[in-house]
mmCIF file with all atom_site columns, C-alpha atoms in Angstrom:
data_model
loop_
_atom_site.group_PDB
_atom_site.id
_atom_site.type_symbol
_atom_site.label_atom_id
_atom_site.label_alt_id
_atom_site.label_comp_id
_atom_site.label_asym_id
_atom_site.label_entity_id
_atom_site.label_seq_id
_atom_site.pdbx_PDB_ins_code
_atom_site.Cartn_x
_atom_site.Cartn_y
_atom_site.Cartn_z
_atom_site.occupancy
_atom_site.B_iso_or_equiv
_atom_site.pdbx_formal_charge
_atom_site.auth_seq_id
_atom_site.auth_comp_id
_atom_site.auth_asym_id
_atom_site.auth_atom_id
_atom_site.pdbx_PDB_model_num
ATOM 1   C CA . UNK A 1 1   ? 120.081 160.319 54.715  1.00 86.00 ? 17  UNK A CA 1
ATOM 2   C CA . UNK A 1 2   ? 118.926 162.804 57.340  1.00 95.00 ? 18  UNK A CA 1
ATOM 3   C CA . UNK A 1 3   ? 118.248 166.362 56.198  1.00 96.00 ? 19  UNK A CA 1
ATOM 4   C CA . UNK A 1 4   ? 119.023 168.191 59.447  1.00 98.00 ? 20  UNK A CA 1
ATOM 5   C CA . UNK A 1 5   ? 121.699 167.696 62.112  1.00 98.00 ? 21  UNK A CA 1
ATOM 6   C CA . UNK A 1 6   ? 120.898 169.357 65.444  1.00 98.00 ? 22  UNK A CA 1
ATOM 7   C CA . UNK A 1 7   ? 124.011 169.834 67.578  1.00 98.00 ? 23  UNK A CA 1
ATOM 8   C CA . UNK A 1 8   ? 124.366 170.233 71.303  1.00 98.00 ? 24  UNK A CA 1
ATOM 9   C CA . UNK A 1 9   ? 126.920 172.930 72.191  1.00 97.00 ? 25  UNK A CA 1
ATOM 10  C CA . UNK A 1 10  ? 128.828 172.092 75.392  1.00 95.00 ? 26  UNK A CA 1
ATOM 11  C CA . UNK A 1 11  ? 130.756 168.864 74.922  1.00 95.00 ? 27  UNK A CA 1
ATOM 12  C CA . UNK A 1 12  ? 129.732 168.447 71.282  1.00 98.00 ? 28  UNK A CA 1
ATOM 13  C CA . UNK A 1 13  ? 130.688 171.549 69.295  1.00 98.00 ? 29  UNK A CA 1
ATOM 14  C CA . UNK A 1 14  ? 132.971 173.089 71.909  1.00 97.00 ? 30  UNK A CA 1
ATOM 15  C CA . UNK A 1 15  ? 134.906 172.294 75.049  1.00 97.00 ? 31  UNK A CA 1
ATOM 16  C CA . UNK A 1 16  ? 133.535 174.982 77.363  1.00 95.00 ? 32  UNK A CA 1
ATOM 17  C CA . UNK A 1 17  ? 134.775 173.447 80.601  1.00 94.00 ? 33  UNK A CA 1
ATOM 18  C CA . UNK A 1 18  ? 137.350 176.100 81.525  1.00 95.00 ? 34  UNK A CA 1
ATOM 19  C CA . UNK A 1 19  ? 134.864 178.951 81.741  1.00 96.00 ? 35  UNK A CA 1
ATOM 20  C CA . UNK A 1 20  ? 132.096 176.923 83.361  1.00 94.00 ? 36  UNK A CA 1
ATOM 21  C CA . UNK A 1 21  ? 134.401 175.441 86.007  1.00 95.00 ? 37  UNK A CA 1
ATOM 22  C CA . UNK A 1 22  ? 135.887 178.862 86.792  1.00 96.00 ? 38  UNK A CA 1
ATOM 23  C CA . UNK A 1 23  ? 132.384 180.280 87.270  1.00 96.00 ? 39  UNK A CA 1
ATOM 24  C CA . UNK A 1 24  ? 131.253 177.416 89.499  1.00 96.00 ? 40  UNK A CA 1
ATOM 25  C CA . UNK A 1 25  ? 134.368 177.828 91.648  1.00 96.00 ? 41  UNK A CA 1
ATOM 26  C CA . UNK A 1 26  ? 133.675 181.570 91.880  1.00 97.00 ? 42  UNK A CA 1
ATOM 27  C CA . UNK A 1 27  ? 130.106 180.844 93.032  1.00 97.00 ? 43  UNK A CA 1
ATOM 28  C CA . UNK A 1 28  ? 131.210 178.360 95.696  1.00 97.00 ? 44  UNK A CA 1
ATOM 29  C CA . UNK A 1 29  ? 133.925 180.678 96.974  1.00 97.00 ? 45  UNK A CA 1
ATOM 30  C CA . UNK A 1 30  ? 131.576 183.677 97.034  1.00 97.00 ? 46  UNK A CA 1
ATOM 31  C CA . UNK A 1 31  ? 129.165 181.704 99.214  1.00 96.00 ? 47  UNK A CA 1
ATOM 32  C CA . UNK A 1 32  ? 131.867 180.108 101.365 1.00 96.00 ? 48  UNK A CA 1
ATOM 33  C CA . UNK A 1 33  ? 130.881 176.616 100.240 1.00 95.00 ? 49  UNK A CA 1
ATOM 34  C CA . UNK A 1 34  ? 133.621 173.938 100.203 1.00 94.00 ? 50  UNK A CA 1
ATOM 35  C CA . UNK A 1 35  ? 134.510 172.944 96.652  1.00 93.00 ? 51  UNK A CA 1
ATOM 36  C CA . UNK A 1 36  ? 133.126 169.575 95.526  1.00 87.00 ? 52  UNK A CA 1
ATOM 37  C CA . UNK A 1 37  ? 135.415 166.577 95.425  1.00 84.00 ? 53  UNK A CA 1
ATOM 38  C CA . UNK A 1 38  ? 133.774 165.364 92.219  1.00 84.00 ? 54  UNK A CA 1
ATOM 39  C CA . UNK A 1 39  ? 134.698 166.548 88.723  1.00 87.00 ? 55  UNK A CA 1
ATOM 40  C CA . UNK A 1 40  ? 133.033 169.952 88.413  1.00 91.00 ? 56  UNK A CA 1
ATOM 41  C CA . UNK A 1 41  ? 132.679 169.836 84.627  1.00 88.00 ? 57  UNK A CA 1
ATOM 42  C CA . UNK A 1 42  ? 130.774 166.540 84.676  1.00 84.00 ? 58  UNK A CA 1
ATOM 43  C CA . UNK A 1 43  ? 128.485 167.870 87.419  1.00 87.00 ? 59  UNK A CA 1
ATOM 44  C CA . UNK A 1 44  ? 127.579 171.214 85.859  1.00 91.00 ? 60  UNK A CA 1
ATOM 45  C CA . UNK A 1 45  ? 127.944 170.923 82.080  1.00 89.00 ? 61  UNK A CA 1
ATOM 46  C CA . UNK A 1 46  ? 124.836 169.569 80.387  1.00 80.00 ? 62  UNK A CA 1
ATOM 47  C CA . UNK A 1 47  ? 121.738 170.426 82.413  1.00 80.00 ? 63  UNK A CA 1
ATOM 48  C CA . UNK A 1 48  ? 120.580 173.971 83.203  1.00 84.00 ? 64  UNK A CA 1
ATOM 49  C CA . UNK A 1 49  ? 122.896 175.520 85.781  1.00 89.00 ? 65  UNK A CA 1
ATOM 50  C CA . UNK A 1 50  ? 120.070 175.719 88.343  1.00 89.00 ? 66  UNK A CA 1
ATOM 51  C CA . UNK A 1 51  ? 119.638 171.957 88.201  1.00 89.00 ? 67  UNK A CA 1
ATOM 52  C CA . UNK A 1 52  ? 123.391 171.535 88.568  1.00 91.00 ? 68  UNK A CA 1
ATOM 53  C CA . UNK A 1 53  ? 123.309 173.454 91.846  1.00 95.00 ? 69  UNK A CA 1
ATOM 54  C CA . UNK A 1 54  ? 120.220 171.602 93.037  1.00 94.00 ? 70  UNK A CA 1
ATOM 55  C CA . UNK A 1 55  ? 121.844 168.223 92.473  1.00 92.00 ? 71  UNK A CA 1
ATOM 56  C CA . UNK A 1 56  ? 125.273 169.195 93.759  1.00 93.00 ? 72  UNK A CA 1
ATOM 57  C CA . UNK A 1 57  ? 124.108 170.968 96.914  1.00 94.00 ? 73  UNK A CA 1
ATOM 58  C CA . UNK A 1 58  ? 120.666 169.528 97.582  1.00 94.00 ? 74  UNK A CA 1
ATOM 59  C CA . UNK A 1 59  ? 119.103 173.013 97.618  1.00 95.00 ? 75  UNK A CA 1
ATOM 60  C CA . UNK A 1 60  ? 115.636 174.060 96.542  1.00 95.00 ? 76  UNK A CA 1
ATOM 61  C CA . UNK A 1 61  ? 114.677 175.877 93.374  1.00 90.00 ? 77  UNK A CA 1
ATOM 62  C CA . UNK A 1 62  ? 114.771 179.398 94.798  1.00 93.00 ? 78  UNK A CA 1
ATOM 63  C CA . UNK A 1 63  ? 118.234 178.925 96.311  1.00 96.00 ? 79  UNK A CA 1
ATOM 64  C CA . UNK A 1 64  ? 119.451 177.337 93.073  1.00 94.00 ? 80  UNK A CA 1
ATOM 65  C CA . UNK A 1 65  ? 118.163 180.382 91.178  1.00 92.00 ? 81  UNK A CA 1
ATOM 66  C CA . UNK A 1 66  ? 120.095 182.691 93.510  1.00 95.00 ? 82  UNK A CA 1
ATOM 67  C CA . UNK A 1 67  ? 123.306 180.694 93.018  1.00 96.00 ? 83  UNK A CA 1
ATOM 68  C CA . UNK A 1 68  ? 122.696 180.640 89.272  1.00 93.00 ? 84  UNK A CA 1
ATOM 69  C CA . UNK A 1 69  ? 122.625 184.446 89.248  1.00 93.00 ? 85  UNK A CA 1
ATOM 70  C CA . UNK A 1 70  ? 126.033 184.584 90.953  1.00 96.00 ? 86  UNK A CA 1
ATOM 71  C CA . UNK A 1 71  ? 127.323 182.079 88.406  1.00 95.00 ? 87  UNK A CA 1
ATOM 72  C CA . UNK A 1 72  ? 125.904 184.003 85.453  1.00 92.00 ? 88  UNK A CA 1
ATOM 73  C CA . UNK A 1 73  ? 127.104 187.402 86.602  1.00 94.00 ? 89  UNK A CA 1
ATOM 74  C CA . UNK A 1 74  ? 130.636 185.999 86.548  1.00 96.00 ? 90  UNK A CA 1
ATOM 75  C CA . UNK A 1 75  ? 130.270 183.700 83.523  1.00 94.00 ? 91  UNK A CA 1
ATOM 76  C CA . UNK A 1 76  ? 128.913 186.378 81.187  1.00 92.00 ? 92  UNK A CA 1
ATOM 77  C CA . UNK A 1 77  ? 132.237 188.219 81.378  1.00 92.00 ? 93  UNK A CA 1
ATOM 78  C CA . UNK A 1 78  ? 135.487 186.832 80.032  1.00 91.00 ? 94  UNK A CA 1
ATOM 79  C CA . UNK A 1 79  ? 134.748 183.315 81.338  1.00 96.00 ? 95  UNK A CA 1
ATOM 80  C CA . UNK A 1 80  ? 132.110 182.722 78.646  1.00 95.00 ? 96  UNK A CA 1
ATOM 81  C CA . UNK A 1 81  ? 134.710 182.832 75.891  1.00 96.00 ? 97  UNK A CA 1
ATOM 82  C CA . UNK A 1 82  ? 137.125 180.464 77.653  1.00 96.00 ? 98  UNK A CA 1
ATOM 83  C CA . UNK A 1 83  ? 136.182 177.740 75.202  1.00 97.00 ? 99  UNK A CA 1
ATOM 84  C CA . UNK A 1 84  ? 137.630 175.842 72.271  1.00 97.00 ? 100 UNK A CA 1
ATOM 85  C CA . UNK A 1 85  ? 135.994 174.172 69.250  1.00 98.00 ? 101 UNK A CA 1
ATOM 86  C CA . UNK A 1 86  ? 136.657 170.452 69.120  1.00 98.00 ? 102 UNK A CA 1
ATOM 87  C CA . UNK A 1 87  ? 139.128 169.127 66.533  1.00 97.00 ? 103 UNK A CA 1
ATOM 88  C CA . UNK A 1 88  ? 137.691 168.813 63.013  1.00 97.00 ? 104 UNK A CA 1
ATOM 89  C CA . UNK A 1 89  ? 134.301 170.232 64.005  1.00 98.00 ? 105 UNK A CA 1
ATOM 90  C CA . UNK A 1 90  ? 134.438 172.895 61.269  1.00 98.00 ? 106 UNK A CA 1
ATOM 91  C CA . UNK A 1 91  ? 135.600 170.247 58.812  1.00 97.00 ? 107 UNK A CA 1
ATOM 92  C CA . UNK A 1 92  ? 132.457 168.286 59.715  1.00 97.00 ? 108 UNK A CA 1
ATOM 93  C CA . UNK A 1 93  ? 130.254 171.331 59.212  1.00 98.00 ? 109 UNK A CA 1
ATOM 94  C CA . UNK A 1 94  ? 131.867 172.026 55.843  1.00 97.00 ? 110 UNK A CA 1
ATOM 95  C CA . UNK A 1 95  ? 131.224 168.415 54.829  1.00 96.00 ? 111 UNK A CA 1
ATOM 96  C CA . UNK A 1 96  ? 127.589 168.679 55.914  1.00 96.00 ? 112 UNK A CA 1
ATOM 97  C CA . UNK A 1 97  ? 127.157 171.820 53.859  1.00 96.00 ? 113 UNK A CA 1
ATOM 98  C CA . UNK A 1 98  ? 128.715 170.134 50.831  1.00 96.00 ? 114 UNK A CA 1
ATOM 99  C CA . UNK A 1 99  ? 126.359 167.164 51.258  1.00 94.00 ? 115 UNK A CA 1
ATOM 100 C CA . UNK A 1 100 ? 123.307 169.426 51.488  1.00 95.00 ? 116 UNK A CA 1
ATOM 101 C CA . UNK A 1 101 ? 122.645 168.619 55.143  1.00 96.00 ? 117 UNK A CA 1
ATOM 102 C CA . UNK A 1 102 ? 121.385 171.568 57.165  1.00 98.00 ? 118 UNK A CA 1
ATOM 103 C CA . UNK A 1 103 ? 122.734 172.189 60.669  1.00 98.00 ? 119 UNK A CA 1
ATOM 104 C CA . UNK A 1 104 ? 121.327 173.796 63.815  1.00 98.00 ? 120 UNK A CA 1
ATOM 105 C CA . UNK A 1 105 ? 122.056 174.085 67.541  1.00 98.00 ? 121 UNK A CA 1
ATOM 106 C CA . UNK A 1 106 ? 119.826 173.106 70.470  1.00 98.00 ? 122 UNK A CA 1
ATOM 107 C CA . UNK A 1 107 ? 121.552 173.706 73.795  1.00 96.00 ? 123 UNK A CA 1
ATOM 108 C CA . UNK A 1 108 ? 120.684 173.966 77.484  1.00 90.00 ? 124 UNK A CA 1
ATOM 109 C CA . UNK A 1 109 ? 123.032 176.967 77.666  1.00 91.00 ? 125 UNK A CA 1
ATOM 110 C CA . UNK A 1 110 ? 121.037 180.186 77.995  1.00 89.00 ? 126 UNK A CA 1
ATOM 111 C CA . UNK A 1 111 ? 120.215 181.454 74.536  1.00 93.00 ? 127 UNK A CA 1
ATOM 112 C CA . UNK A 1 112 ? 121.921 184.857 74.760  1.00 93.00 ? 128 UNK A CA 1
ATOM 113 C CA . UNK A 1 113 ? 125.122 183.214 76.020  1.00 93.00 ? 129 UNK A CA 1
ATOM 114 C CA . UNK A 1 114 ? 124.929 180.488 73.395  1.00 95.00 ? 130 UNK A CA 1
ATOM 115 C CA . UNK A 1 115 ? 124.497 182.944 70.526  1.00 96.00 ? 131 UNK A CA 1
ATOM 116 C CA . UNK A 1 116 ? 127.363 185.130 71.737  1.00 96.00 ? 132 UNK A CA 1
ATOM 117 C CA . UNK A 1 117 ? 129.667 182.138 72.097  1.00 96.00 ? 133 UNK A CA 1
ATOM 118 C CA . UNK A 1 118 ? 128.710 180.506 68.795  1.00 98.00 ? 134 UNK A CA 1
ATOM 119 C CA . UNK A 1 119 ? 129.011 183.783 66.902  1.00 98.00 ? 135 UNK A CA 1
ATOM 120 C CA . UNK A 1 120 ? 132.374 184.596 68.478  1.00 97.00 ? 136 UNK A CA 1
ATOM 121 C CA . UNK A 1 121 ? 133.849 181.334 67.186  1.00 98.00 ? 137 UNK A CA 1
ATOM 122 C CA . UNK A 1 122 ? 132.146 181.491 63.778  1.00 98.00 ? 138 UNK A CA 1
ATOM 123 C CA . UNK A 1 123 ? 129.549 178.732 64.124  1.00 98.00 ? 139 UNK A CA 1
ATOM 124 C CA . UNK A 1 124 ? 126.770 181.126 63.131  1.00 97.00 ? 140 UNK A CA 1
ATOM 125 C CA . UNK A 1 125 ? 127.979 180.927 59.517  1.00 97.00 ? 141 UNK A CA 1
ATOM 126 C CA . UNK A 1 126 ? 126.822 177.314 59.391  1.00 98.00 ? 142 UNK A CA 1
ATOM 127 C CA . UNK A 1 127 ? 123.681 177.158 61.495  1.00 98.00 ? 143 UNK A CA 1
ATOM 128 C CA . UNK A 1 128 ? 120.162 177.622 60.206  1.00 97.00 ? 144 UNK A CA 1
ATOM 129 C CA . UNK A 1 129 ? 119.086 178.358 63.769  1.00 98.00 ? 145 UNK A CA 1
ATOM 130 C CA . UNK A 1 130 ? 120.757 178.467 67.195  1.00 98.00 ? 146 UNK A CA 1
ATOM 131 C CA . UNK A 1 131 ? 118.404 177.928 70.132  1.00 97.00 ? 147 UNK A CA 1
ATOM 132 C CA . UNK A 1 132 ? 119.112 177.786 73.848  1.00 95.00 ? 148 UNK A CA 1
ATOM 133 C CA . UNK A 1 133 ? 117.429 177.780 77.227  1.00 89.00 ? 149 UNK A CA 1
ATOM 134 C CA . UNK A 1 134 ? 115.263 180.480 78.753  1.00 86.00 ? 150 UNK A CA 1
ATOM 135 C CA . UNK A 1 135 ? 116.391 182.547 81.750  1.00 77.00 ? 151 UNK A CA 1
ATOM 136 C CA . UNK A 1 136 ? 114.514 180.406 84.286  1.00 73.00 ? 152 UNK A CA 1
ATOM 137 C CA . UNK A 1 137 ? 115.516 177.064 82.770  1.00 73.00 ? 153 UNK A CA 1
ATOM 138 C CA . UNK A 1 138 ? 111.882 176.037 82.320  1.00 82.00 ? 154 UNK A CA 1
ATOM 139 C CA . UNK A 1 139 ? 112.291 174.771 78.762  1.00 91.00 ? 155 UNK A CA 1
ATOM 140 C CA . UNK A 1 140 ? 113.246 171.114 78.473  1.00 94.00 ? 156 UNK A CA 1
ATOM 141 C CA . UNK A 1 141 ? 115.807 169.865 75.986  1.00 96.00 ? 157 UNK A CA 1
ATOM 142 C CA . UNK A 1 142 ? 112.919 168.349 74.026  1.00 97.00 ? 158 UNK A CA 1
ATOM 143 C CA . UNK A 1 143 ? 111.211 171.775 73.905  1.00 97.00 ? 159 UNK A CA 1
ATOM 144 C CA . UNK A 1 144 ? 114.358 173.326 72.447  1.00 97.00 ? 160 UNK A CA 1
ATOM 145 C CA . UNK A 1 145 ? 114.793 170.526 69.914  1.00 98.00 ? 161 UNK A CA 1
ATOM 146 C CA . UNK A 1 146 ? 111.154 170.791 68.828  1.00 98.00 ? 162 UNK A CA 1
ATOM 147 C CA . UNK A 1 147 ? 111.596 174.549 68.367  1.00 98.00 ? 163 UNK A CA 1
ATOM 148 C CA . UNK A 1 148 ? 114.620 173.794 66.163  1.00 97.00 ? 164 UNK A CA 1
ATOM 149 C CA . UNK A 1 149 ? 112.554 171.427 64.041  1.00 98.00 ? 165 UNK A CA 1
ATOM 150 C CA . UNK A 1 150 ? 109.815 174.030 63.670  1.00 98.00 ? 166 UNK A CA 1
ATOM 151 C CA . UNK A 1 151 ? 112.187 176.856 62.719  1.00 97.00 ? 167 UNK A CA 1
ATOM 152 C CA . UNK A 1 152 ? 113.948 174.624 60.198  1.00 97.00 ? 168 UNK A CA 1
ATOM 153 C CA . UNK A 1 153 ? 110.678 173.233 58.806  1.00 97.00 ? 169 UNK A CA 1
ATOM 154 C CA . UNK A 1 154 ? 111.934 169.684 59.315  1.00 98.00 ? 170 UNK A CA 1
ATOM 155 C CA . UNK A 1 155 ? 109.996 166.540 60.251  1.00 98.00 ? 171 UNK A CA 1
ATOM 156 C CA . UNK A 1 156 ? 111.381 164.587 63.242  1.00 98.00 ? 172 UNK A CA 1
ATOM 157 C CA . UNK A 1 157 ? 112.170 161.543 61.125  1.00 97.00 ? 173 UNK A CA 1
ATOM 158 C CA . UNK A 1 158 ? 114.410 163.663 58.885  1.00 97.00 ? 174 UNK A CA 1
ATOM 159 C CA . UNK A 1 159 ? 116.536 165.018 61.753  1.00 98.00 ? 175 UNK A CA 1
ATOM 160 C CA . UNK A 1 160 ? 119.202 163.650 64.077  1.00 98.00 ? 176 UNK A CA 1
ATOM 161 C CA . UNK A 1 161 ? 120.555 164.977 67.373  1.00 98.00 ? 177 UNK A CA 1
ATOM 162 C CA . UNK A 1 162 ? 124.319 165.078 67.871  1.00 98.00 ? 178 UNK A CA 1
ATOM 163 C CA . UNK A 1 163 ? 125.137 165.160 71.575  1.00 97.00 ? 179 UNK A CA 1
ATOM 164 C CA . UNK A 1 164 ? 127.420 163.992 74.334  1.00 96.00 ? 180 UNK A CA 1
ATOM 165 C CA . UNK A 1 165 ? 125.048 163.095 77.165  1.00 95.00 ? 181 UNK A CA 1
ATOM 166 C CA . UNK A 1 166 ? 121.871 161.358 78.271  1.00 94.00 ? 182 UNK A CA 1
ATOM 167 C CA . UNK A 1 167 ? 120.258 164.822 78.450  1.00 93.00 ? 183 UNK A CA 1
ATOM 168 C CA . UNK A 1 168 ? 120.644 165.016 74.681  1.00 97.00 ? 184 UNK A CA 1
ATOM 169 C CA . UNK A 1 169 ? 119.456 161.443 74.195  1.00 97.00 ? 185 UNK A CA 1
ATOM 170 C CA . UNK A 1 170 ? 116.359 161.906 76.342  1.00 97.00 ? 186 UNK A CA 1
ATOM 171 C CA . UNK A 1 171 ? 115.466 165.236 74.776  1.00 97.00 ? 187 UNK A CA 1
ATOM 172 C CA . UNK A 1 172 ? 115.877 163.805 71.282  1.00 98.00 ? 188 UNK A CA 1
ATOM 173 C CA . UNK A 1 173 ? 113.792 160.750 72.106  1.00 98.00 ? 189 UNK A CA 1
ATOM 174 C CA . UNK A 1 174 ? 110.990 162.890 73.552  1.00 98.00 ? 190 UNK A CA 1
ATOM 175 C CA . UNK A 1 175 ? 111.100 165.017 70.399  1.00 98.00 ? 191 UNK A CA 1
ATOM 176 C CA . UNK A 1 176 ? 110.938 161.890 68.231  1.00 98.00 ? 192 UNK A CA 1
ATOM 177 C CA . UNK A 1 177 ? 114.381 162.063 66.631  1.00 98.00 ? 193 UNK A CA 1
ATOM 178 C CA . UNK A 1 178 ? 117.414 159.768 66.479  1.00 98.00 ? 194 UNK A CA 1
ATOM 179 C CA . UNK A 1 179 ? 120.722 160.330 68.272  1.00 98.00 ? 195 UNK A CA 1
ATOM 180 C CA . UNK A 1 180 ? 124.363 160.090 67.330  1.00 98.00 ? 196 UNK A CA 1
ATOM 181 C CA . UNK A 1 181 ? 126.319 160.227 70.578  1.00 98.00 ? 197 UNK A CA 1
ATOM 182 C CA . UNK A 1 182 ? 129.869 161.557 70.755  1.00 98.00 ? 198 UNK A CA 1
ATOM 183 C CA . UNK A 1 183 ? 132.315 160.170 73.311  1.00 98.00 ? 199 UNK A CA 1
ATOM 184 C CA . UNK A 1 184 ? 134.799 163.067 73.304  1.00 96.00 ? 200 UNK A CA 1
ATOM 185 C CA . UNK A 1 185 ? 132.594 165.370 75.422  1.00 94.00 ? 201 UNK A CA 1
ATOM 186 C CA . UNK A 1 186 ? 131.501 165.284 79.043  1.00 91.00 ? 202 UNK A CA 1
ATOM 187 C CA . UNK A 1 187 ? 128.711 162.720 79.332  1.00 91.00 ? 203 UNK A CA 1
ATOM 188 C CA . UNK A 1 188 ? 129.228 159.599 77.226  1.00 95.00 ? 204 UNK A CA 1
ATOM 189 C CA . UNK A 1 189 ? 132.563 157.883 77.840  1.00 94.00 ? 205 UNK A CA 1
ATOM 190 C CA . UNK A 1 190 ? 132.169 154.784 75.639  1.00 97.00 ? 206 UNK A CA 1
ATOM 191 C CA . UNK A 1 191 ? 130.206 153.359 72.750  1.00 97.00 ? 207 UNK A CA 1
ATOM 192 C CA . UNK A 1 192 ? 128.300 151.252 75.277  1.00 98.00 ? 208 UNK A CA 1
ATOM 193 C CA . UNK A 1 193 ? 127.129 154.433 77.043  1.00 97.00 ? 209 UNK A CA 1
ATOM 194 C CA . UNK A 1 194 ? 125.749 155.784 73.780  1.00 98.00 ? 210 UNK A CA 1
ATOM 195 C CA . UNK A 1 195 ? 124.215 152.577 72.478  1.00 97.00 ? 211 UNK A CA 1
ATOM 196 C CA . UNK A 1 196 ? 122.365 152.046 75.761  1.00 97.00 ? 212 UNK A CA 1
ATOM 197 C CA . UNK A 1 197 ? 120.117 154.911 74.590  1.00 98.00 ? 213 UNK A CA 1
ATOM 198 C CA . UNK A 1 198 ? 117.078 153.589 72.740  1.00 97.00 ? 214 UNK A CA 1
ATOM 199 C CA . UNK A 1 199 ? 117.216 156.174 69.956  1.00 97.00 ? 215 UNK A CA 1
ATOM 200 C CA . UNK A 1 200 ? 120.970 155.929 69.268  1.00 97.00 ? 216 UNK A CA 1
ATOM 201 C CA . UNK A 1 201 ? 121.969 155.083 65.707  1.00 97.00 ? 217 UNK A CA 1
ATOM 202 C CA . UNK A 1 202 ? 125.709 155.262 66.361  1.00 97.00 ? 218 UNK A CA 1
ATOM 203 C CA . UNK A 1 203 ? 128.578 156.419 68.563  1.00 98.00 ? 219 UNK A CA 1
ATOM 204 C CA . UNK A 1 204 ? 131.389 158.669 67.347  1.00 98.00 ? 220 UNK A CA 1
ATOM 205 C CA . UNK A 1 205 ? 134.826 159.114 68.902  1.00 97.00 ? 221 UNK A CA 1
ATOM 206 C CA . UNK A 1 206 ? 135.606 162.125 66.709  1.00 97.00 ? 222 UNK A CA 1
ATOM 207 C CA . UNK A 1 207 ? 133.741 164.797 64.779  1.00 96.00 ? 223 UNK A CA 1
ATOM 208 C CA . UNK A 1 208 ? 134.243 163.295 61.341  1.00 95.00 ? 224 UNK A CA 1
ATOM 209 C CA . UNK A 1 209 ? 132.938 159.918 62.485  1.00 97.00 ? 225 UNK A CA 1
ATOM 210 C CA . UNK A 1 210 ? 129.539 161.580 62.883  1.00 96.00 ? 226 UNK A CA 1
ATOM 211 C CA . UNK A 1 211 ? 129.156 161.995 59.137  1.00 92.00 ? 227 UNK A CA 1
ATOM 212 C CA . UNK A 1 212 ? 130.349 158.421 58.486  1.00 93.00 ? 228 UNK A CA 1
ATOM 213 C CA . UNK A 1 213 ? 127.637 157.117 60.822  1.00 95.00 ? 229 UNK A CA 1
ATOM 214 C CA . UNK A 1 214 ? 125.010 159.266 59.145  1.00 89.00 ? 230 UNK A CA 1
ATOM 215 C CA . UNK A 1 215 ? 126.007 158.067 55.677  1.00 87.00 ? 231 UNK A CA 1
ATOM 216 C CA . UNK A 1 216 ? 126.006 154.450 56.797  1.00 85.00 ? 232 UNK A CA 1
ATOM 217 C CA . UNK A 1 217 ? 122.564 154.859 58.400  1.00 76.00 ? 233 UNK A CA 1
ATOM 218 C CA . UNK A 1 218 ? 121.240 156.469 55.223  1.00 65.00 ? 234 UNK A CA 1
ATOM 219 C CA . UNK A 1 219 ? 122.364 153.472 53.185  1.00 58.00 ? 235 UNK A CA 1
ATOM 220 C CA . UNK A 1 220 ? 121.144 150.811 55.613  1.00 52.00 ? 236 UNK A CA 1
#
């Protein structure tokens, strides 16, 4: 069985859509930009916020950085804590602890925001380390995952990424670790979406299914 489970935050540990969507809307309205017709959460939750603006608006890096500052100035207030842990996620973490499996977080959310959010909801009691993105969004998801492995003193083959999107799958694959994809978040919507990823060892529709997949994989 794996020794370390590395969790994504948005869409995996917590539903953070309310605060993120409110902050995106604030940014658009501040700039007088018509709101997108697409689902805002699916567009902006996952990658660094700068990339979200680049893809959504077709702007360059500097303009995306400026919009990201407007977003962050609003998000770092009360909007950051407009979030909710997913059902049974603490039950899963308790079960991991009982089984001797260490847990950590690797998220594209900026590290200071991630730590504040995770600590507010009590996830810090479980995590060996909690790592997020840098201010400029230069770190890749693979960079953050590799830093997690280093801080936890864990070999890639002994770790697994738990995430809800292809960003998590790609980052995990580049870091040399397997993926368990969850379908209750923002990115993956079906088992087929997850299993299309080369490094996927299973798809979970709920938090507790993650541990079942891990146990099955450890006995295969």
